[in-house]
Amino acid sequence: MTHTLLLYCLVFLLPTESCRTLSQAASKGKEKVPARPYGVCNGVCTDNSQCTQPCPPDTQGNMGFSCRKKTWHKITDTCRTLNAVNIFEEDSHLVQPFEDNIKISVYTGKSETISDMLLQKCPTDLSCVIRGIQQSPRIPGNIAIIVQLLHNISTAIWTGVDEEKMRSYSTIANHILNSKSISNWTFIPDRNSSYILLHSVNSFARRLFIDKYPVDIPDVFIHTMGTTVSGDNIGKNFTFSMRVNDTSNEVTGRVLISRDELWKVPSPSQVISIAFPTIGAILEASLLENVTINGLVLSVILPKELKRISLIFEKISKLEERRTQCVGWHSVENRWDQQACKMIQENSQQAVCKCRPSKLFTSFSILMSPHILENLILTYITYVGLGISICSLIICLSIEVLVWSQVTKTEITYLRHVCIVNIAATLLMADVWFIVASFLSGPITHRKGCVAATFFVHLFYLSVFFWMFAKALLILYGIMIVFHTLPKSVLVASLFSVGYGCPLVIAAVTVAATEPGKGYLRPEACWLNWDMTRALLAFVVPALAIVVVNLITVTLVIVKTQRPAISNSMFQEVRAIVRISKNIAILTPLLGLTWGFGVATVIDDRSLAFHIIFSLLNAFQGFFILVFGTILDPKIREALKGRVTSAKRSSTISEKASSELSCHPIKGPS
């Protein structure tokens, strides 16, 4: 045991002090610590408690467990059978691990790394480690060792990587990329292992030298193709067809380089592409990503002159309800990034992406949301609610027309009803454009239509909030400043500037800043983008800020109107301000709560409850405005009663006049 640890430390270049500690611990453990059954934790399982257990016989390392819901769950596993000795084919000249007198080869006082040993033992093709690796089980500790080995190889200084070296390297990687090993990646303590492997493979392939003939190295879980290109080529096409696991059908991936791009390339230049059917699932498992790869992962190594490539991904899961995104792997931040690609075309079978390879982005794929919401329920709620909302807003505007002359006799009431009419009108327009946007099939097929619909939905929904803000400013003007200091025309112009001018500026700047980079729209719907550019913040931030300001304003009104010193001349106007404040105090929280749940659906798109609550509140905003902005206003009810009474009186007078005419007919001249 101690001898093996010494060799392990030597090959992996662990510090001398650490090796000594490990050796001492191993010796003490061998003498004093009794063997315990592996995979079983001693003691009572209490939530969040942890324990460590030894690995099964004939393996080294340990397993870590955490207690959740009174049950032990394995969280880490370093169990391994591979070590610095048996990873190589047997060589009596290098090491003799089971003899008392161990001789370790040291050159000029410098310890050997695995890559050093590889150069000594099999410098031409790396084949001396293949058999040992292929015969090893794909347990987490072995996977971690092989990842480290591949990383060491890719970072070593090689004079050149030929096809044989690349073939051996792919064979080693293929062993741990096997679909049967995916679940074991979740227990490797170093969560970076998966993307270290991806980076190592790409780095090693970048050094591949293609001589005369194209390179084609097909393994089951990694397929490498390469060739030379020049400006006079018609175009280049790499096509991969691979199984994702043992039972699924093959899925294809294609790398297309157009002639327009190739003419920029100096002649001759190398183009290399690598396809992975399982690395996406391995990344998801090891990094605990909440997205799912829905196609092959395609890596491309291109001349720096090539700026654009087209990638065609056949979908693994062909469910139309799933959201799809074209992405590139960010090699510095170690995450999938939408900015590397844009969707060109999509259907239920495949997605076409246009991507920008660079030092940061070498590997590309398509993402699929792993969660399907009950779209049918949300659709029914949305369209029924929108129908009620539109009808309510039409009724609201009709009532305002009927009672306008009766309820706008003072300046403050006139300005208040200007705000109400415009709130109802803007929300009505927003609902109409929302329906238009929903009938468009999405940004992929109706890009210009979606941009226009999203712009107007954004503009008019913002206008609703800014007209609410205008009402708050009206209150502040009435409470804090003496009335009649400004002409009515100036006040009306100011209200319209706030209600329409501010939203127009925000909406225009948003589309101008994000649409040139195709970051204005969501990939799956005609609405503001969140994942790529955070364009949705151009709506959420102003709306929620207005909610806060309006609530502060209502608080000021409550404090101000509690003071007893109110002159008779101001009494009617203060009553009008209080009515406006009550209206704002009810509608503002409702609108703010609606879009608060809207933000929640973006943050947690898996929650069906958040989506249903948001759909209900959003769809019934028009109904809220009718009830709390119009029907519950006592002045409007009085005016409506007056109109009804006047209409009845007019009808009665007309009936009497008609009956009198019939009883006393007018005689003509004889």
XYZ file of N, CA and C in Angstrom, residues 291-430:
420
model
N -30.193 22.410 -17.922
C -30.556 22.336 -19.329
C -30.077 20.991 -19.873
N -30.633 20.607 -21.005
C -30.308 19.314 -21.587
C -29.828 19.510 -23.012
N -28.719 18.846 -23.357
C -28.226 18.862 -24.734
C -29.139 17.996 -25.584
N -29.571 18.516 -26.712
C -30.527 17.792 -27.555
C -29.932 17.422 -28.912
N -28.623 17.306 -28.992
C -27.972 16.911 -30.233
C -26.529 16.548 -29.953
N -25.792 16.244 -30.994
C -24.365 16.017 -30.829
C -23.680 17.311 -30.394
N -22.568 17.180 -29.695
C -21.694 18.326 -29.455
C -20.622 18.300 -30.534
N -20.509 19.393 -31.280
C -19.567 19.481 -32.392
C -18.472 20.492 -32.066
N -17.230 20.023 -32.051
C -16.086 20.919 -31.886
C -15.461 21.183 -33.243
N -15.041 22.413 -33.456
C -14.428 22.777 -34.728
C -13.128 23.527 -34.465
N -12.089 23.128 -35.186
C -10.783 23.783 -35.097
C -10.472 24.319 -36.485
N -10.497 25.635 -36.608
C -10.466 26.279 -37.915
C -9.325 27.288 -37.991
N -8.943 27.658 -39.202
C -8.020 28.795 -39.358
C -8.667 30.056 -38.804
N -7.855 30.961 -38.284
C -8.390 32.163 -37.643
C -9.158 33.051 -38.620
N -8.937 32.853 -39.922
C -9.628 33.685 -40.921
C -11.113 33.330 -41.043
N -11.481 32.111 -40.662
C -12.878 31.687 -40.765
C -13.676 32.263 -39.600
N -14.679 33.065 -39.900
C -15.458 33.755 -38.876
C -16.852 33.177 -38.683
N -17.359 32.435 -39.656
C -18.723 31.917 -39.588
C -18.760 30.483 -40.096
N -19.506 29.639 -39.396
C -19.788 28.294 -39.879
C -21.256 27.997 -39.630
N -21.786 27.083 -40.409
C -23.156 26.618 -40.206
C -23.114 25.211 -39.623
N -23.934 24.981 -38.614
C -24.015 23.674 -37.967
C -25.458 23.188 -38.019
N -25.635 21.954 -38.441
C -26.974 21.357 -38.506
C -27.023 20.227 -37.480
N -27.915 20.348 -36.516
C -28.042 19.353 -35.453
C -29.372 18.615 -35.596
N -29.312 17.310 -35.739
C -30.534 16.523 -35.623
C -30.882 16.413 -34.149
N -32.147 16.592 -33.819
C -32.566 16.569 -32.423
C -32.654 15.137 -31.900
N -32.177 14.952 -30.684
C -32.316 13.646 -30.033
C -33.768 13.440 -29.625
N -34.322 14.427 -28.924
C -35.739 14.400 -28.563
C -36.475 15.343 -29.504
N -37.455 14.831 -30.186
C -38.130 15.604 -31.236
C -39.491 16.115 -30.782
N -39.609 16.471 -29.504
C -40.848 17.027 -28.977
C -40.922 18.512 -29.307
N -41.991 18.922 -29.966
C -42.106 20.317 -30.408
C -42.306 21.272 -29.239
N -42.799 20.750 -28.093
C -43.064 21.646 -26.966
C -41.791 22.119 -26.283
N -40.674 21.457 -26.578
C -39.431 21.796 -25.887
C -38.775 23.026 -26.510
N -38.257 23.885 -25.661
C -37.545 25.088 -26.092
C -36.139 24.712 -26.566
N -35.713 25.270 -27.692
C -34.406 24.942 -28.272
C -33.566 26.204 -28.426
N -32.270 26.084 -28.133
C -31.342 27.208 -28.271
C -30.043 26.709 -28.892
N -29.454 27.533 -29.759
C -28.116 27.260 -30.280
C -27.102 27.875 -29.310
N -26.096 27.094 -28.934
C -25.155 27.567 -27.921
C -23.731 27.147 -28.258
N -22.788 27.860 -27.657
C -21.379 27.487 -27.717
C -20.830 27.360 -26.311
N -19.852 26.488 -26.139
C -19.262 26.296 -24.810
C -18.198 27.360 -24.569
N -18.421 28.190 -23.540
C -17.487 29.257 -23.178
C -16.329 28.639 -22.413
N -15.136 28.631 -23.003
C -14.009 27.888 -22.443
C -13.394 28.549 -21.212
N -13.726 29.807 -20.953
C -13.208 30.489 -19.761
C -14.217 30.406 -18.619
N -15.468 30.709 -18.910
C -16.502 30.691 -17.872
C -17.108 29.313 -17.670
N -16.785 28.368 -18.580
C -17.231 26.979 -18.464
C -18.746 26.871 -18.340
N -19.421 27.360 -19.352
C -20.876 27.294 -19.413
C -21.313 27.412 -20.865
N -22.554 27.005 -21.123
C -23.121 27.181 -22.457
C -23.567 28.628 -22.619
N -23.256 29.220 -23.768
C -23.493 30.649 -23.994
C -24.217 30.830 -25.326
N -25.330 31.561 -25.287
C -26.109 31.809 -26.509
C -25.441 32.811 -27.444
N -24.542 33.622 -26.930
C -23.962 34.672 -27.762
C -23.062 34.117 -28.863
N -22.657 32.868 -28.746
C -21.767 32.283 -29.749
C -22.501 31.904 -31.027
N -23.812 31.731 -30.951
C -24.585 31.224 -32.097
C -25.923 31.933 -32.185
N -26.553 31.782 -33.328
C -27.941 32.206 -33.488
C -28.678 31.158 -34.311
N -29.960 31.037 -34.006
C -30.791 30.068 -34.707
C -31.166 30.610 -36.081
N -30.965 29.782 -37.096
C -31.327 30.166 -38.458
C -32.650 29.534 -38.866
N -32.806 28.284 -38.527
C -34.026 27.562 -38.907
C -34.229 26.415 -37.934
N -35.482 26.085 -37.669
C -35.765 24.992 -36.746
C -37.078 24.334 -37.106
N -37.128 23.025 -36.961
C -38.377 22.281 -37.012
C -38.303 21.167 -35.981
N -39.272 20.265 -35.997
C -39.305 19.224 -34.972
C -38.156 18.241 -35.101
N -37.505 18.183 -36.273
C -36.455 17.194 -36.518
C -35.042 17.735 -36.297
N -34.805 18.994 -36.641
C -33.440 19.501 -36.597
C -33.414 21.009 -36.377
N -32.224 21.497 -36.067
C -32.002 22.933 -35.895
C -30.759 23.329 -36.670
N -30.829 24.481 -37.326
C -29.695 25.012 -38.084
C -29.170 26.244 -37.354
N -27.886 26.207 -37.019
C -27.275 27.293 -36.256
C -26.145 27.925 -37.058
N -26.018 29.220 -36.940
C -24.877 29.957 -37.484
C -24.016 30.366 -36.287
N -22.757 29.906 -36.270
C -21.912 30.093 -35.090
C -20.615 30.816 -35.447
N -19.992 31.389 -34.416
C -18.762 32.164 -34.569
C -17.638 31.498 -33.773
N -16.863 30.624 -34.400
C -15.751 29.982 -33.677
C -14.692 31.018 -33.295
N -14.062 30.793 -32.153
C -12.996 31.681 -31.672
C -12.208 30.926 -30.612
N -11.272 31.612 -29.977
C -10.515 30.974 -28.898
C -11.421 30.643 -27.720
N -12.464 31.458 -27.540
C -13.389 31.204 -26.439
C -14.389 30.109 -26.770
N -14.788 30.034 -28.036
C -15.844 29.108 -28.440
C -15.315 28.141 -29.493
N -15.192 26.868 -29.099
C -14.749 25.826 -30.023
C -15.805 24.743 -30.184
N -16.596 24.510 -29.124
C -17.596 23.438 -29.132
C -18.997 24.036 -29.128
N -19.898 23.392 -29.903
C -21.246 23.932 -30.094
C -22.277 22.817 -30.014
N -23.503 23.194 -29.656
C -24.593 22.227 -29.642
C -25.912 22.974 -29.541
N -26.993 22.243 -29.300
C -28.309 22.850 -29.078
C -28.820 22.403 -27.715
N -29.460 23.326 -27.003
C -30.011 23.048 -25.681
C -31.507 22.860 -25.774
N -32.018 22.032 -24.886
C -33.456 21.822 -24.775
C -33.834 21.956 -23.310
N -34.870 22.725 -23.034
C -35.335 22.827 -21.657
C -35.846 21.474 -21.206
N -35.437 21.016 -20.010
C -35.873 19.699 -19.564
C -37.286 19.668 -19.009
N -37.959 20.826 -18.967
C -39.277 20.890 -18.342
C -40.323 21.315 -19.361
N -41.457 20.621 -19.373
C -42.573 20.968 -20.247
C -43.713 21.470 -19.368
N -44.104 22.700 -19.559
C -45.228 23.246 -18.809
C -46.539 22.836 -19.469
N -47.597 22.838 -18.683
C -48.904 22.487 -19.221
C -49.412 23.661 -20.053
N -48.947 23.709 -21.301
C -49.246 24.847 -22.174
C -50.734 25.002 -22.439
N -51.478 23.889 -22.460
C -52.901 23.955 -22.765
C -53.642 24.736 -21.688
N -53.313 24.477 -20.421
C -53.951 25.198 -19.316
C -53.635 26.686 -19.409
N -52.368 27.007 -19.629
C -51.965 28.413 -19.713
C -52.620 29.097 -20.905
N -52.757 28.375 -22.011
C -53.389 28.956 -23.204
C -54.837 29.308 -22.941
N -55.582 28.391 -22.308
C -56.989 28.661 -21.998
C -57.121 29.855 -21.059
N -56.303 29.868 -20.008
C -56.363 30.979 -19.047
C -56.059 32.300 -19.742
N -55.026 32.294 -20.574
C -54.594 33.531 -21.222
C -55.659 34.073 -22.155
N -56.204 33.218 -23.026
C -57.136 33.730 -24.039
C -58.507 34.055 -23.457
N -58.987 33.270 -22.500
C -60.249 33.621 -21.839
C -60.081 34.930 -21.065
N -58.962 35.035 -20.341
C -58.701 36.255 -19.580
C -58.550 37.469 -20.464
N -57.842 37.308 -21.583
C -57.681 38.439 -22.499
C -59.021 38.868 -23.097
N -59.880 37.898 -23.391
C -61.216 38.243 -23.902
C -61.990 39.064 -22.891
N -61.952 38.636 -21.618
C -62.630 39.392 -20.555
C -61.984 40.763 -20.383
N -60.638 40.806 -20.454
C -59.919 42.074 -20.279
C -60.276 43.073 -21.372
N -60.294 42.621 -22.620
C -60.607 43.523 -23.738
C -62.039 44.029 -23.632
N -62.983 43.143 -23.316
C -64.382 43.571 -23.157
C -64.509 44.578 -22.011
N -63.787 44.323 -20.908
C -63.843 45.234 -19.757
C -63.303 46.609 -20.122
N -62.219 46.650 -20.895
C -61.625 47.934 -21.276
C -62.528 48.701 -22.230
N -63.185 47.990 -23.129
C -64.133 48.657 -24.035
C -65.291 49.253 -23.240
N -65.796 48.498 -22.246
C -66.874 49.012 -21.388
C -66.384 50.225 -20.603
N -65.151 50.134 -20.098
C -64.571 51.252 -19.328
C -64.514 52.526 -20.165
N -64.002 52.406 -21.389
C -63.913 53.580 -22.270
C -65.300 54.101 -22.648
N -66.256 53.202 -22.838
C -67.625 53.623 -23.172
C -68.248 54.409 -22.023
N -68.027 53.928 -20.801
C -68.561 54.642 -19.629
C -67.937 56.027 -19.520
N -66.627 56.112 -19.752
C -65.961 57.409 -19.688
C -66.546 58.387 -20.704
N -66.849 57.892 -21.871
C -67.458 58.763 -22.893
C -68.828 59.252 -22.423
N -69.611 58.360 -21.804
C -70.966 58.713 -21.376
C -70.971 59.760 -20.266
N -70.018 59.635 -19.324
C -70.077 60.500 -18.134
C -69.023 61.600 -18.171
N -68.341 61.746 -19.280
C -67.210 62.680 -19.333
C -67.586 64.094 -18.877
N -68.660 64.622 -19.406
C -69.020 66.013 -19.090
C -69.411 66.186 -17.625
N -69.949 65.120 -17.003
C -70.376 65.220 -15.607
C -69.216 65.061 -14.615
N -68.171 64.346 -14.993
C -67.113 64.020 -14.018
C -65.832 64.809 -14.246
N -65.814 65.730 -15.177
C -64.585 66.484 -15.460
C -64.809 67.988 -15.298
N -65.559 68.367 -14.250
C -65.911 69.768 -14.072
C -64.781 70.583 -13.449
N -63.912 69.942 -12.679
C -62.772 70.653 -12.106
C -61.492 70.212 -12.813
N -60.450 71.002 -12.603
C -59.181 70.692 -13.269
C -58.620 69.351 -12.825
N -58.655 69.077 -11.523
C -58.065 67.839 -11.012
C -58.835 66.621 -11.494
N -60.183 66.714 -11.545
C -60.967 65.570 -12.029
C -60.780 65.384 -13.531
N -60.628 66.481 -14.238
C -60.375 66.383 -15.679
C -59.062 65.633 -15.939
N -58.009 66.024 -15.236
C -56.709 65.383 -15.427
C -56.748 63.924 -14.982
N -57.498 63.658 -13.907
C -57.612 62.277 -13.430
C -58.241 61.393 -14.495
N -59.297 61.853 -15.124
C -59.988 61.023 -16.119
C -59.205 60.950 -17.427
N -58.374 61.938 -17.700
C -57.448 61.808 -18.829
C -56.520 60.622 -18.593
N -56.048 60.494 -17.360
C -55.164 59.366 -17.021
C -55.899 58.038 -17.126
N -57.131 57.973 -16.600
C -57.894 56.719 -16.636
C -58.143 56.282 -18.073
N -58.561 57.210 -18.920
C -58.845 56.878 -20.318
C -57.591 56.352 -21.008
N -56.470 56.984 -20.761
C -55.238 56.549 -21.426
C -54.696 55.238 -20.861
N -54.903 54.989 -19.563
C -54.520 53.686 -19.003
C -55.324 52.578 -19.675
N -56.633 52.791 -19.789
C -57.482 51.787 -20.425
C -57.137 51.620 -21.902
N -56.886 52.731 -22.601
C -56.584 52.664 -24.037
C -55.254 51.960 -24.295
N -54.229 52.279 -23.499
C -52.923 51.654 -23.720
C -52.951 50.165 -23.383
N -53.662 49.806 -22.313
C -53.766 48.382 -21.986
C -54.560 47.635 -23.055
N -55.579 48.277 -23.610
C -56.340 47.661 -24.707
C -55.441 47.422 -25.917
N -54.620 48.394 -26.271
C -53.700 48.229 -27.397
C -52.652 47.153 -27.101
N -52.176 47.107 -25.849
C -51.195 46.077 -25.481
C -51.796 44.685 -25.617
